[in-house]
XYZ file of C-alpha atoms in Angstrom:
173
model
C 7.299 92.264 63.360
C 7.810 91.400 59.752
C 10.743 92.212 57.495
C 10.048 95.403 55.897
C 10.242 94.808 51.780
C 11.419 98.398 51.471
C 13.623 99.174 47.724
C 15.272 102.304 47.963
C 16.302 102.179 44.633
C 12.874 101.712 43.380
C 11.231 104.405 45.291
C 8.575 101.776 46.189
C 7.763 100.491 50.149
C 5.823 97.216 49.178
C 4.824 96.390 52.750
C 2.769 99.796 53.125
C 2.267 100.585 48.972
C 4.062 104.291 50.171
C 5.704 105.912 47.121
C 8.853 107.803 47.222
C 8.447 112.001 46.437
C 10.490 111.574 43.272
C 7.939 109.095 41.730
C 4.709 111.162 43.502
C 6.184 114.337 41.809
C 6.559 112.310 38.314
C 3.546 110.922 38.608
C 1.677 114.307 39.297
C 4.107 115.631 35.716
C 3.013 113.374 33.771
C -0.686 113.829 34.716
C 0.075 117.581 34.183
C 1.658 117.341 30.588
C -1.039 114.175 29.750
C -3.929 116.572 30.624
C -2.456 119.540 28.950
C -1.813 117.393 25.751
C -5.662 116.039 25.593
C -6.456 120.106 25.652
C -4.826 121.092 23.165
C -4.439 117.833 20.698
C -7.413 115.060 22.184
C -6.563 111.585 20.801
C -7.133 108.451 22.371
C -3.955 107.232 23.359
C -3.639 110.585 25.353
C -6.571 110.012 26.857
C -6.196 106.303 28.037
C -2.581 106.935 29.349
C -4.597 110.176 30.834
C -6.664 107.487 32.697
C -4.007 105.442 33.466
C -2.242 107.790 34.788
C -5.224 108.887 36.948
C -6.118 105.561 37.870
C -2.142 105.080 39.586
C -2.323 108.339 41.150
C -5.748 107.692 42.575
C -4.499 104.369 43.791
C -1.311 105.841 45.121
C -3.232 108.650 46.836
C -6.661 106.919 48.283
C -5.337 103.466 48.196
C -6.895 99.833 46.422
C -10.369 100.049 48.285
C -11.085 103.144 47.718
C -10.115 103.516 44.114
C -11.749 100.016 43.351
C -14.696 101.345 44.790
C -14.753 104.416 42.927
C -14.014 102.864 39.463
C -16.964 100.080 40.240
C -19.338 103.422 41.111
C -18.171 105.016 38.310
C -18.810 101.759 35.640
C -22.435 101.647 37.221
C -23.112 105.125 36.712
C -21.809 104.894 33.178
C -23.050 101.624 32.109
C -27.080 102.749 33.808
C -26.625 105.760 31.509
C -25.929 103.863 29.015
C -28.649 101.524 29.196
C -31.176 104.467 29.467
C -30.249 105.795 26.305
C -30.676 102.099 24.577
C -33.631 101.582 25.798
C -34.953 105.144 24.917
C -33.191 104.949 21.624
C -34.468 101.163 21.308
C -38.624 101.645 22.890
C -40.217 99.734 25.042
C -41.935 97.641 23.055
C -42.673 94.507 25.667
C -41.876 92.146 22.447
C -38.834 93.764 21.496
C -37.625 93.706 25.177
C -37.865 90.582 25.329
C -35.610 89.224 22.377
C -33.102 91.668 22.701
C -30.113 89.816 23.589
C -27.425 93.341 23.365
C -30.144 94.218 26.166
C -29.842 91.251 28.001
C -26.356 91.238 27.562
C -25.955 94.896 29.163
C -28.231 93.896 32.024
C -25.928 91.314 33.221
C -23.475 93.511 32.441
C -24.915 95.731 35.173
C -25.855 93.344 37.672
C -22.334 92.623 38.081
C -21.054 95.937 38.036
C -23.353 96.234 41.061
C -22.341 92.913 42.526
C -18.712 93.968 42.535
C -19.626 97.207 44.056
C -21.444 95.920 46.886
C -20.796 92.019 47.361
C -17.189 91.747 46.443
C -14.232 93.147 44.076
C -13.976 89.555 42.897
C -16.820 89.934 40.513
C -15.136 92.835 38.629
C -13.143 90.164 36.989
C -15.982 88.369 35.073
C -16.362 92.294 33.791
C -13.010 91.143 31.315
C -15.045 89.006 30.030
C -16.403 92.071 27.947
C -13.151 92.716 26.018
C -14.230 89.182 24.046
C -17.227 90.785 23.187
C -15.889 94.276 22.227
C -12.615 92.629 20.473
C -13.611 91.089 16.934
C -10.156 88.664 16.198
C -11.235 87.395 20.581
C -14.465 86.798 19.880
C -13.970 84.986 16.602
C -10.825 82.620 18.357
C -13.989 82.154 21.485
C -16.491 81.182 18.569
C -14.114 78.553 16.859
C -13.520 76.647 20.261
C -17.330 76.762 20.942
C -18.423 75.883 17.249
C -16.393 72.880 17.605
C -17.755 72.094 21.310
C -20.874 70.324 19.705
C -18.430 67.052 18.436
C -16.140 67.466 20.722
C -18.958 66.658 23.753
C -20.216 63.970 21.101
C -16.939 62.298 20.449
C -16.491 61.731 24.354
C -19.931 60.438 24.843
C -19.047 58.235 22.468
C -16.157 57.146 23.701
C -17.378 56.428 27.250
C -20.246 54.994 25.991
C -18.135 52.239 23.811
C -15.602 51.706 26.775
C -18.390 51.366 29.137
C -20.090 48.661 26.608
C -16.288 46.484 26.624
C -16.148 46.755 29.724
C -19.873 45.310 30.305
C -19.327 42.485 27.405
C -15.791 42.076 28.758
C -17.914 41.241 32.605
C -20.382 39.036 31.179
C -18.317 36.780 29.845
């Protein structure tokens, strides 16, 4: 057999993904405390911690495949509701729908959600690009790199064409 990577100090058995009782109880208590805090004084940090803790608890209880499937289903459901709301607010005029870049982006996002759910979990990694669209600083970095992309491309083409012409002139003499 293969060696067991059990670590009694951490309480996690890496081979089977099992968690000790003390860590399990700690996560349940953390869920209870965060749930109470969210109820008494909701704020974004507490809600985020509650969601993260719930995902960890789900992963420990049901496994990684079920957790990814569940989160993928929630993502498809949430994006579907968003698209219905978006179309309801913007209307269904055909000329507006053809020009709407945001609608195209959200539909493409929905396609990748469904591909991650149905085809393979790898497609969920593409959804991480949404962070760039939501974070202004990251979006500015991407824009600054791509804005100079045309000049970099033209420089590359010019350099390769000048080296090709110099090779042709050297071979003809």
